[in-house]
Short mmCIF file of C-alpha atoms and ligand atoms in Angstrom, two decimals:
data_model
loop_
_atom_site.label_atom_id
_atom_site.label_comp_id
_atom_site.label_asym_id
_atom_site.label_seq_id
_atom_site.Cartn_x
_atom_site.Cartn_y
_atom_site.Cartn_z
CA MET S 12 -38.31 -126.81 -45.12
CA ARG S 13 -34.57 -127.25 -45.54
CA LEU S 14 -34.40 -123.85 -47.19
CA ILE S 15 -36.10 -122.22 -44.20
CA PHE S 16 -33.73 -123.99 -41.85
CA ARG S 17 -30.75 -122.83 -43.89
CA LEU S 18 -32.00 -119.25 -43.97
CA PHE S 19 -32.52 -119.35 -40.22
CA LEU S 20 -29.01 -120.69 -39.69
CA LEU S 21 -27.62 -118.01 -41.97
CA ALA S 22 -29.45 -115.28 -40.07
CA LEU S 23 -28.15 -116.66 -36.79
CA LEU S 24 -24.59 -116.66 -38.10
CA ALA S 25 -24.97 -113.11 -39.38
CA LEU S 26 -26.26 -112.00 -35.98
CA ALA S 27 -23.36 -113.70 -34.23
CA ALA S 28 -20.94 -111.98 -36.62
CA VAL S 29 -22.48 -108.55 -35.92
CA LEU S 30 -22.40 -109.09 -32.15
CA LEU S 31 -18.80 -110.23 -32.30
CA ALA S 32 -17.71 -107.43 -34.62
CA ASN S 33 -19.31 -104.83 -32.35
CA THR S 34 -17.56 -106.35 -29.36
CA LEU S 35 -14.15 -106.48 -31.01
CA ARG S 36 -14.53 -102.98 -32.45
CA LEU S 37 -15.32 -101.51 -29.05
CA PRO S 38 -12.89 -98.64 -28.44
CA ASN S 39 -10.81 -98.77 -25.28
CA HIS S 40 -11.26 -95.44 -23.48
CA GLN S 41 -8.85 -96.33 -20.68
CA LEU S 42 -5.34 -94.88 -20.67
CA GLY S 43 -2.24 -97.06 -20.61
CA ALA S 44 0.38 -96.70 -17.89
CA VAL S 45 0.82 -93.12 -16.67
CA PRO S 46 3.89 -91.91 -14.70
CA ALA S 47 3.12 -91.72 -10.98
CA ALA S 48 2.23 -88.28 -9.64
CA PRO S 49 5.11 -86.82 -7.61
CA ALA S 50 4.82 -87.02 -3.83
CA VAL S 51 3.90 -83.77 -2.07
CA ALA S 52 6.40 -82.62 0.55
CA LEU S 53 4.50 -82.34 3.83
CA ALA S 54 5.64 -82.43 7.45
CA PRO S 55 4.67 -85.85 8.91
CA ASP S 56 1.01 -85.94 10.01
CA SER S 57 0.66 -82.17 9.61
CA ALA S 58 -1.87 -82.40 6.79
CA LEU S 59 -4.11 -84.78 8.71
CA ALA S 60 -3.87 -82.52 11.76
CA HIS S 61 -4.94 -79.57 9.58
CA LEU S 62 -8.01 -81.47 8.41
CA ALA S 63 -8.81 -82.65 11.96
CA GLY S 64 -8.68 -79.02 13.11
CA ALA S 65 -11.24 -78.04 10.49
CA LEU S 66 -13.53 -80.93 11.52
CA ARG S 67 -13.62 -79.50 15.05
CA ILE S 68 -15.30 -76.35 13.75
CA GLY S 69 -19.02 -77.18 13.49
CA THR S 70 -19.98 -75.26 10.34
CA VAL S 71 -23.51 -76.67 10.25
CA SER S 72 -25.87 -75.06 7.75
CA ARG S 73 -29.60 -75.15 8.52
CA THR S 74 -32.36 -75.42 5.95
CA ASN S 75 -33.82 -72.23 7.38
CA TYR S 76 -30.81 -70.00 6.84
CA ALA S 77 -31.77 -67.71 9.73
CA GLU S 78 -31.14 -70.65 12.09
CA THR S 79 -27.56 -71.16 10.90
CA ASP S 80 -24.99 -70.23 13.52
CA SER S 81 -22.52 -68.00 11.67
CA LEU S 82 -19.80 -67.98 14.34
CA PRO S 83 -18.21 -71.30 13.23
CA PHE S 84 -17.92 -69.92 9.68
CA ASP S 85 -15.91 -66.96 11.00
CA GLN S 86 -13.82 -69.40 13.00
CA LEU S 87 -13.18 -71.54 9.94
CA ALA S 88 -12.05 -68.52 7.89
CA ALA S 89 -9.63 -67.52 10.66
CA TYR S 90 -8.43 -71.11 10.98
CA LEU S 91 -7.66 -71.30 7.26
CA ARG S 92 -5.64 -68.05 7.49
CA ARG S 93 -3.55 -69.45 10.32
CA THR S 94 -3.12 -72.88 8.78
CA PHE S 95 -2.22 -71.86 5.22
CA PRO S 96 -0.09 -68.70 5.52
CA LEU S 97 1.44 -68.83 2.02
CA VAL S 98 -1.97 -69.21 0.38
CA HIS S 99 -3.13 -66.11 2.21
CA GLN S 100 0.01 -64.13 1.36
CA ARG S 101 0.18 -65.00 -2.31
CA LEU S 102 -3.36 -65.61 -3.54
CA LYS S 103 -5.98 -62.95 -4.04
CA ARG S 104 -8.86 -63.59 -1.61
CA GLN S 105 -12.40 -62.29 -1.99
CA THR S 106 -15.62 -63.00 -0.12
CA VAL S 107 -19.28 -63.07 -1.13
CA ASN S 108 -22.12 -62.69 1.34
CA HIS S 109 -19.43 -62.48 4.02
CA TYR S 110 -18.71 -66.24 4.19
CA GLY S 111 -18.31 -67.47 0.61
CA LEU S 112 -14.57 -67.63 -0.23
CA LEU S 113 -12.84 -67.16 -3.57
CA TYR S 114 -9.07 -67.53 -3.96
CA GLU S 115 -7.26 -66.67 -7.16
CA TRP S 116 -3.76 -67.91 -7.95
CA ALA S 117 -2.85 -65.89 -11.03
CA GLY S 118 -1.13 -67.85 -13.77
CA THR S 119 1.72 -66.47 -15.89
CA ASP S 120 -0.22 -66.98 -19.13
CA PRO S 121 -3.43 -64.92 -19.09
CA ALA S 122 -4.45 -66.45 -22.43
CA LEU S 123 -5.16 -69.77 -20.69
CA LYS S 124 -8.65 -70.22 -19.26
CA PRO S 125 -8.60 -70.85 -15.49
CA LEU S 126 -8.99 -74.13 -13.63
CA LEU S 127 -11.69 -73.85 -10.94
CA LEU S 128 -11.64 -76.17 -7.93
CA LEU S 129 -14.74 -76.25 -5.73
CA ALA S 130 -15.55 -77.40 -2.22
CA HIS S 131 -18.01 -76.30 0.46
CA GLN S 132 -17.50 -75.18 4.03
CA ASP S 133 -20.80 -76.27 5.50
CA VAL S 134 -21.83 -79.68 6.79
CA VAL S 135 -25.15 -81.32 7.55
CA PRO S 136 -26.24 -81.57 11.20
CA VAL S 137 -25.84 -84.76 13.20
CA LEU S 138 -29.23 -86.39 13.63
CA PRO S 139 -30.30 -85.68 17.24
CA GLY S 140 -30.07 -88.84 19.31
CA THR S 141 -27.39 -90.51 17.17
CA GLU S 142 -24.38 -88.73 18.73
CA ALA S 143 -23.65 -91.65 21.06
CA GLN S 144 -23.46 -94.07 18.12
CA TRP S 145 -20.34 -92.35 16.78
CA THR S 146 -17.08 -94.20 17.45
CA ARG S 147 -15.55 -90.76 18.03
CA PRO S 148 -17.62 -87.57 18.57
CA PRO S 149 -18.67 -85.91 15.27
CA PHE S 150 -16.98 -82.57 15.96
CA ALA S 151 -13.82 -83.72 17.78
CA GLY S 152 -11.54 -84.52 14.81
CA GLN S 153 -10.27 -87.69 16.48
CA GLN S 154 -8.79 -90.90 15.07
CA ALA S 155 -9.67 -94.48 15.96
CA GLY S 156 -9.01 -97.83 14.30
CA GLY S 157 -7.26 -96.35 11.28
CA TYR S 158 -9.84 -93.67 10.49
CA LEU S 159 -10.25 -89.96 11.12
CA TYR S 160 -13.83 -89.41 12.31
CA GLY S 161 -15.94 -86.31 11.93
CA ARG S 162 -18.83 -84.62 10.17
CA GLY S 163 -17.26 -83.20 7.03
CA ALA S 164 -14.52 -85.85 6.76
CA LEU S 165 -16.10 -86.92 3.44
CA ASP S 166 -18.49 -84.10 2.74
CA ASP S 167 -16.75 -81.87 2.12
CA LYS S 168 -13.91 -80.54 4.27
CA LEU S 169 -11.47 -83.09 2.89
CA ASN S 170 -11.72 -81.36 -0.50
CA LEU S 171 -11.59 -77.84 0.91
CA VAL S 172 -8.64 -78.35 3.25
CA GLY S 173 -6.95 -80.80 0.84
CA GLN S 174 -6.99 -78.28 -2.03
CA LEU S 175 -5.50 -75.57 0.21
CA GLU S 176 -2.90 -78.05 1.48
CA ALA S 177 -1.86 -78.86 -2.09
CA VAL S 178 -1.61 -75.17 -3.07
CA GLU S 179 0.34 -74.36 0.11
CA ALA S 180 2.79 -77.19 -0.66
CA LEU S 181 3.21 -76.04 -4.29
CA LEU S 182 3.85 -72.47 -3.14
CA ARG S 183 6.40 -73.74 -0.62
CA ALA S 184 8.13 -75.63 -3.42
CA GLY S 185 8.29 -72.43 -5.51
CA TYR S 186 5.83 -73.64 -8.12
CA GLN S 187 4.17 -71.03 -10.32
CA PRO S 188 1.27 -72.15 -12.56
CA ARG S 189 0.94 -70.94 -16.14
CA ARG S 190 -2.83 -71.37 -15.92
CA THR S 191 -4.76 -69.38 -13.32
CA VAL S 192 -6.19 -71.53 -10.53
CA LEU S 193 -9.39 -70.49 -8.76
CA LEU S 194 -10.66 -72.03 -5.52
CA ALA S 195 -14.29 -71.33 -4.57
CA PHE S 196 -15.76 -72.45 -1.26
CA GLY S 197 -19.46 -71.83 -0.68
CA HIS S 198 -21.04 -71.94 2.75
CA ASP S 199 -24.56 -73.24 2.08
CA GLU S 200 -24.19 -76.16 -0.33
CA GLU S 201 -26.27 -78.42 1.88
CA THR S 202 -29.11 -75.90 1.77
CA GLN S 203 -29.30 -74.99 -1.95
CA GLY S 204 -26.15 -72.89 -2.37
CA ARG S 205 -27.92 -69.62 -3.16
CA ARG S 206 -25.74 -67.44 -0.93
CA GLY S 207 -22.53 -69.32 -1.62
CA ALA S 208 -22.12 -71.02 -5.00
CA ALA S 209 -24.55 -68.84 -6.95
CA ALA S 210 -22.92 -65.61 -5.71
CA LEU S 211 -19.40 -66.97 -6.20
CA ALA S 212 -20.23 -67.98 -9.77
CA ALA S 213 -21.54 -64.47 -10.48
CA LEU S 214 -18.33 -62.96 -9.08
CA ILE S 215 -16.12 -65.27 -11.16
CA GLN S 216 -18.12 -64.50 -14.29
CA LEU S 217 -17.12 -60.82 -14.06
CA THR S 218 -13.44 -61.59 -14.64
CA HIS S 219 -13.43 -65.13 -16.06
CA PRO S 220 -16.54 -65.76 -18.15
CA GLN S 221 -14.99 -68.94 -19.55
CA LEU S 222 -13.19 -71.65 -17.63
CA GLU S 223 -11.05 -74.57 -18.75
CA MET S 224 -12.34 -77.01 -16.17
CA VAL S 225 -14.54 -77.02 -13.06
CA LEU S 226 -14.02 -79.78 -10.51
CA ASP S 227 -16.37 -80.31 -7.57
CA GLU S 228 -17.18 -83.15 -5.17
CA GLY S 229 -19.16 -86.06 -6.60
CA GLY S 230 -18.15 -89.57 -7.56
CA LEU S 231 -15.08 -91.16 -6.00
CA VAL S 232 -12.74 -94.06 -6.53
CA LYS S 233 -14.97 -96.93 -5.56
CA SER S 234 -13.01 -99.96 -4.45
CA ASP S 235 -15.87 -102.46 -4.62
CA GLY S 236 -19.01 -103.35 -6.44
CA VAL S 237 -18.97 -101.48 -9.77
CA ALA S 238 -20.25 -103.86 -12.50
CA GLY S 239 -18.81 -106.81 -10.57
CA LEU S 240 -15.26 -105.57 -11.24
CA ALA S 241 -12.44 -106.48 -8.88
CA GLN S 242 -10.48 -103.31 -9.67
CA PRO S 243 -11.40 -99.85 -8.37
CA VAL S 244 -13.42 -97.50 -10.58
CA ALA S 245 -13.01 -93.72 -10.51
CA LEU S 246 -16.52 -92.42 -11.15
CA VAL S 247 -16.41 -88.93 -12.65
CA GLY S 248 -19.74 -87.10 -12.64
CA VAL S 249 -20.28 -85.43 -16.01
CA SER S 250 -23.74 -84.17 -15.11
CA GLU S 251 -26.14 -84.08 -12.19
CA LYS S 252 -29.81 -84.91 -12.28
CA GLY S 253 -32.46 -82.21 -12.22
CA TYR S 254 -34.90 -81.58 -9.38
CA LEU S 255 -38.63 -81.00 -9.19
CA SER S 256 -41.21 -81.24 -6.42
CA LEU S 257 -44.90 -81.26 -7.26
CA GLU S 258 -47.81 -80.85 -4.89
CA LEU S 259 -50.92 -82.83 -5.75
CA SER S 260 -54.05 -81.72 -3.98
CA ALA S 261 -57.76 -82.48 -3.97
CA THR S 262 -60.57 -80.63 -2.26
CA GLY S 263 -63.94 -82.07 -1.42
CA PRO S 264 -66.77 -81.55 1.01
CA GLY S 265 -65.58 -82.12 4.54
CA GLY S 266 -67.97 -83.43 7.11
CA HIS S 267 -68.69 -86.32 9.39
CA SER S 268 -66.98 -89.60 8.51
CA SER S 269 -70.19 -91.55 9.16
CA MET S 270 -71.52 -90.64 5.70
CA PRO S 271 -68.51 -90.45 3.37
CA PRO S 272 -68.82 -89.87 -0.38
CA ALA S 273 -67.71 -92.66 -2.72
CA LEU S 274 -64.37 -90.95 -3.27
CA THR S 275 -62.89 -88.72 -0.56
CA SER S 276 -60.18 -86.16 -1.16
CA VAL S 277 -57.75 -88.46 0.69
CA GLY S 278 -58.68 -91.37 -1.57
CA ARG S 279 -58.37 -89.22 -4.69
CA VAL S 280 -54.87 -88.03 -3.82
CA ALA S 281 -53.80 -91.51 -2.73
CA ALA S 282 -55.01 -92.93 -6.07
CA ALA S 283 -53.05 -90.27 -7.97
CA VAL S 284 -49.87 -91.12 -6.07
CA ALA S 285 -50.44 -94.84 -6.64
CA ARG S 286 -50.84 -94.27 -10.39
CA LEU S 287 -47.59 -92.30 -10.51
CA GLU S 288 -45.69 -95.05 -8.71
CA ALA S 289 -47.21 -97.74 -10.92
CA GLN S 290 -46.10 -95.91 -14.08
CA PRO S 291 -42.46 -94.89 -13.59
CA PHE S 292 -40.71 -92.75 -16.18
CA PRO S 293 -39.23 -94.81 -19.01
CA ALA S 294 -35.80 -96.30 -18.43
CA ARG S 295 -33.14 -94.84 -20.76
CA LEU S 296 -29.56 -95.84 -21.28
CA ASP S 297 -28.72 -92.59 -23.08
CA GLY S 298 -29.15 -90.57 -19.87
CA GLY S 299 -25.64 -91.54 -18.70
CA VAL S 300 -25.53 -95.34 -18.37
CA SER S 301 -24.28 -95.87 -21.95
CA GLY S 302 -21.20 -93.74 -21.35
CA LEU S 303 -20.41 -95.57 -18.13
CA LEU S 304 -20.71 -98.98 -19.80
CA ALA S 305 -18.56 -97.90 -22.73
CA TYR S 306 -15.73 -96.96 -20.36
CA LEU S 307 -16.02 -100.14 -18.29
CA ALA S 308 -16.44 -102.53 -21.21
CA PRO S 309 -12.76 -103.29 -21.88
CA ALA S 310 -12.32 -104.50 -18.29
CA VAL S 311 -15.31 -106.83 -17.92
CA PRO S 312 -15.36 -110.55 -18.91
CA PHE S 313 -16.05 -111.30 -22.58
CA GLY S 314 -19.71 -112.28 -22.14
CA LYS S 315 -20.51 -109.01 -20.37
CA ARG S 316 -18.48 -107.05 -22.89
CA LEU S 317 -20.58 -108.53 -25.67
CA VAL S 318 -23.73 -107.34 -23.87
CA PHE S 319 -22.29 -103.84 -23.25
CA ALA S 320 -21.20 -103.57 -26.89
CA ASN S 321 -24.59 -104.53 -28.27
CA GLN S 322 -27.00 -102.30 -26.38
CA TRP S 323 -29.26 -102.20 -29.46
CA LEU S 324 -30.08 -105.85 -28.71
CA PHE S 325 -29.41 -106.24 -24.99
CA GLY S 326 -30.67 -102.83 -23.81
CA GLY S 327 -33.69 -104.42 -22.17
CA LEU S 328 -31.52 -106.91 -20.31
CA ILE S 329 -29.23 -104.14 -19.02
CA LYS S 330 -32.20 -102.02 -17.94
CA ASN S 331 -33.87 -104.90 -16.10
CA SER S 332 -30.73 -105.78 -14.24
CA LEU S 333 -30.05 -102.14 -13.26
CA ALA S 334 -33.64 -101.42 -12.29
CA ALA S 335 -33.45 -104.14 -9.63
CA THR S 336 -31.65 -101.84 -7.18
CA PRO S 337 -32.65 -98.30 -6.15
CA SER S 338 -29.24 -96.89 -7.12
CA GLY S 339 -29.26 -98.62 -10.50
CA ASN S 340 -32.82 -97.52 -11.08
CA ALA S 341 -31.91 -93.90 -10.28
CA ALA S 342 -29.20 -93.99 -12.95
CA LEU S 343 -31.70 -95.22 -15.49
CA ARG S 344 -34.69 -92.92 -15.28
CA THR S 345 -36.29 -89.80 -13.87
CA THR S 346 -37.34 -91.07 -10.46
CA THR S 347 -40.70 -90.58 -8.74
CA ALA S 348 -40.63 -90.31 -4.95
CA PRO S 349 -43.76 -89.44 -2.92
CA THR S 350 -42.37 -87.80 0.21
CA ILE S 351 -45.20 -86.08 2.10
CA MET S 352 -48.94 -86.82 2.50
CA ARG S 353 -51.31 -84.73 4.53
CA GLY S 354 -55.03 -84.93 5.10
CA GLY S 355 -57.21 -84.50 8.13
CA ASP S 356 -56.30 -84.46 11.77
CA LYS S 357 -59.25 -86.13 13.43
CA ASP S 358 -60.24 -89.76 12.97
CA ASN S 359 -63.96 -89.13 12.54
CA VAL S 360 -63.85 -85.99 10.38
CA LEU S 361 -63.41 -85.92 6.59
CA PRO S 362 -60.79 -83.37 5.62
CA ASP S 363 -61.87 -80.87 2.97
CA ARG S 364 -58.36 -80.98 1.47
CA ALA S 365 -55.73 -83.65 1.00
CA VAL S 366 -52.21 -83.00 -0.28
CA ALA S 367 -49.27 -85.10 -1.42
CA THR S 368 -45.77 -83.97 -2.34
CA VAL S 369 -43.87 -85.96 -4.95
CA ASN S 370 -40.19 -85.37 -5.64
CA PHE S 371 -38.67 -86.09 -9.06
CA ARG S 372 -35.00 -86.31 -10.00
CA LEU S 373 -34.67 -85.64 -13.70
CA LEU S 374 -32.38 -87.58 -15.99
CA PRO S 375 -30.55 -85.50 -18.62
CA GLY S 376 -32.94 -85.20 -21.54
CA ASP S 377 -36.15 -84.97 -19.48
CA SER S 378 -37.28 -81.36 -18.99
CA VAL S 379 -39.32 -79.97 -16.09
CA GLY S 380 -42.12 -79.10 -18.51
CA ALA S 381 -42.22 -82.60 -19.97
CA VAL S 382 -42.29 -84.17 -16.50
CA VAL S 383 -45.21 -81.98 -15.38
CA CYS S 384 -47.06 -82.86 -18.59
CA ARG S 385 -46.54 -86.57 -18.11
CA VAL S 386 -47.58 -86.40 -14.45
CA ARG S 387 -50.89 -84.76 -15.42
CA GLU S 388 -51.39 -87.37 -18.10
CA ILE S 389 -50.79 -90.31 -15.77
CA ILE S 390 -53.01 -88.91 -13.01
CA SER S 391 -55.67 -88.04 -15.61
CA ASP S 392 -57.97 -86.63 -12.95
CA PRO S 393 -59.07 -83.01 -13.54
CA GLN S 394 -60.00 -82.71 -9.88
CA ILE S 395 -56.36 -83.08 -8.81
CA GLN S 396 -54.50 -79.78 -8.76
CA VAL S 397 -50.83 -80.11 -9.72
CA GLN S 398 -48.58 -77.33 -8.49
CA THR S 399 -44.81 -76.85 -8.73
CA LEU S 400 -43.12 -76.28 -5.37
CA GLY S 401 -40.24 -73.81 -5.58
CA GLU S 402 -38.25 -73.78 -8.78
CA GLY S 403 -37.78 -77.03 -10.62
CA ARG S 404 -34.62 -77.47 -12.64
CA ASP S 405 -33.53 -79.66 -15.53
CA ALA S 406 -30.43 -81.83 -15.27
CA SER S 407 -27.18 -79.88 -15.69
CA PRO S 408 -25.45 -79.87 -19.09
CA VAL S 409 -23.61 -83.13 -19.80
CA SER S 410 -19.88 -82.41 -20.00
CA GLY S 411 -17.75 -84.12 -22.59
CA THR S 412 -15.21 -86.91 -22.24
CA ASP S 413 -13.45 -86.23 -25.53
CA ASN S 414 -11.84 -82.92 -24.65
CA ALA S 415 -8.42 -81.93 -23.30
CA ALA S 416 -9.82 -81.16 -19.82
CA PHE S 417 -11.22 -84.66 -19.36
CA GLN S 418 -7.97 -86.15 -20.60
CA THR S 419 -6.02 -84.11 -18.06
CA LEU S 420 -8.38 -85.28 -15.35
CA GLN S 421 -8.20 -88.90 -16.47
CA ARG S 422 -4.40 -88.83 -16.65
CA THR S 423 -4.17 -87.26 -13.19
CA ILE S 424 -6.50 -89.90 -11.73
CA ARG S 425 -4.37 -92.68 -13.21
CA SER S 426 -1.18 -91.06 -11.91
CA VAL S 427 -2.48 -91.32 -8.34
CA PHE S 428 -4.70 -94.42 -8.66
CA PRO S 429 -2.83 -96.57 -11.21
CA ALA S 430 -5.16 -99.56 -10.82
CA ALA S 431 -8.37 -97.60 -11.26
CA LEU S 432 -10.55 -97.53 -14.34
CA VAL S 433 -12.00 -94.11 -15.09
CA ALA S 434 -15.66 -93.86 -16.06
CA PRO S 435 -18.16 -91.01 -16.55
CA TYR S 436 -21.55 -91.17 -14.83
CA VAL S 437 -24.48 -88.95 -13.87
CA VAL S 438 -24.56 -87.78 -10.24
CA VAL S 439 -27.93 -88.60 -8.67
CA GLY S 440 -27.74 -85.95 -5.91
CA ALA S 441 -27.05 -82.23 -6.12
CA THR S 442 -23.73 -80.36 -5.92
CA ASP S 443 -22.60 -76.73 -6.03
CA ALA S 444 -21.14 -77.43 -9.49
CA ARG S 445 -24.44 -76.75 -11.23
CA ALA S 446 -24.16 -73.06 -10.28
CA TYR S 447 -20.90 -72.83 -12.26
CA ALA S 448 -21.80 -75.09 -15.19
CA HIS S 449 -22.68 -72.16 -17.49
CA LEU S 450 -19.07 -70.92 -17.17
CA CYS S 451 -17.82 -74.28 -18.42
CA PRO S 452 -20.60 -76.51 -19.80
CA GLN S 453 -18.12 -78.67 -21.72
CA ALA S 454 -15.94 -79.59 -18.73
CA THR S 455 -17.68 -79.39 -15.35
CA TYR S 456 -16.81 -82.57 -13.46
CA ARG S 457 -17.83 -83.97 -10.09
CA PHE S 458 -15.20 -86.17 -8.51
CA THR S 459 -13.63 -86.52 -5.06
CA PRO S 460 -10.19 -88.13 -5.38
CA VAL S 461 -10.42 -90.70 -2.58
CA LEU S 462 -10.44 -94.49 -2.63
CA MET S 463 -13.36 -95.81 -0.63
CA ASP S 464 -15.56 -98.85 -0.14
CA GLN S 465 -19.34 -98.92 -0.01
CA ALA S 466 -19.48 -99.05 3.83
CA ALA S 467 -17.47 -95.84 4.19
CA ILE S 468 -19.49 -94.15 1.43
CA GLU S 469 -22.68 -94.81 3.38
CA SER S 470 -21.32 -92.85 6.35
CA LEU S 471 -21.62 -89.67 4.26
CA HIS S 472 -24.41 -87.55 5.82
CA GLY S 473 -24.84 -90.45 8.28
CA THR S 474 -23.27 -91.80 11.45
CA ASN S 475 -19.50 -92.31 11.75
CA GLU S 476 -18.49 -90.23 8.73
CA ARG S 477 -14.82 -91.15 8.39
CA LEU S 478 -11.73 -91.08 6.20
CA ARG S 479 -8.53 -93.10 6.03
CA PRO S 480 -5.37 -90.97 6.51
CA ALA S 481 -3.72 -92.71 3.53
CA ALA S 482 -6.70 -91.79 1.33
CA TYR S 483 -6.31 -88.16 2.39
CA GLN S 484 -2.61 -88.16 1.42
CA GLN S 485 -3.63 -89.41 -2.03
CA LEU S 486 -6.22 -86.64 -2.31
CA ILE S 487 -3.59 -83.94 -1.65
CA ARG S 488 -1.23 -85.56 -4.15
CA PHE S 489 -4.06 -85.62 -6.70
CA TYR S 490 -4.83 -81.90 -6.36
CA ALA S 491 -1.14 -80.92 -6.58
CA ALA S 492 -0.77 -83.11 -9.70
CA LEU S 493 -3.94 -81.74 -11.27
CA ILE S 494 -2.78 -78.15 -10.83
CA ARG S 495 0.60 -79.06 -12.37
CA ASN S 496 -0.97 -81.04 -15.24
CA ALA S 497 -3.49 -78.32 -16.03
CA GLY S 498 -1.06 -75.47 -15.55
ZN1 ZN O 798 -21.16 -82.02 -0.27
#
């Protein structure tokens, strides 16, 4: 008995030693102090006025492209010419599908692969009926209470106008990059990016088949709520989830509802959807969460660090805690979201066909084919037809964090946001960046250099989209520093 007790004690001590050793051995991926990025010389308030002017141009893209009003896109192009004269004198400018814009600032060393900065010109519409809820009208570019309001203030005109502002300022200061800088601005990001990003990527590929770094919108410097940390965290998207919509349908004899069969087509489809929701895709830490935790670990309290460092033992604990919120859950697995159900249209008539649409967002590592297979398996009903809607796509390639491009990015972030931790993560939504990823699979990042809290983040695509002027100044400083650091 005493021997068993001793063995148990010994095993416990060994376990404690392993946990501790793993925790102490944990590498620190954060940089030390970095010299502050130089200020960008701008006339007072001029940069904010330039952005406000762009917010007044309602470049709304519609899901049905034929319904998109093209006039504002012409107005925006003319506005950019007027507002950034040096950019338009000195950079080569090309267009694709009339509205997509590509600027090229040739570097002095053609042996260096270019840096590509992305942004998009279009914005989502304002939900009809919500206009009156805006503190300032969505297309007026007005300030109130320390914010600049407007559709596009966060998504994505701040990046577009901010990048041009930084280049204009560098040109004014006589700066000449060694590395070529490309700026590509699509005009239909909110509606799939086929005319903009895809065409721009094809044009770039002709002259620059390989890029040093691609930077698009994505994560930002979140001031609150990441892993309970008090300090801000710069979330850099190293991949974006894939996308797949499946249509599940069942057909059966229609007829009068007074004599229904035991299982109607509506019931069959509903049961299939219920089975899919009851059996979510497996939670995985290796789809992006592990990398995030590794970067945050040095900053969290010791107990949490021990958990982060020993995912082989505490993986289940981490998964359970993340799965408790929709955003945590989305980081953890390929998600299953039933979005549309259709059946009959009369209360006393059985429909002959019922249909459900289910949308999946694929974690890196899960392929479209594997998801379709698993869906069929879970439904396990040969009378349910499963059909792919449109083209599904896998998650984008996962870019590295151990290359020179990421280090440049990380250093630049720290030079503008000295208090921020930098951490890689997987973007849950979609960006234009995926269209360019094949030109730079190792270093395509998704990051908007602004400091923001959760409340402001939620205004993106919603009501009262807004930006702090000080955050915009930092964004311009970031882009100027990035071009210098990369060039
Ligand atoms: Zn966007």
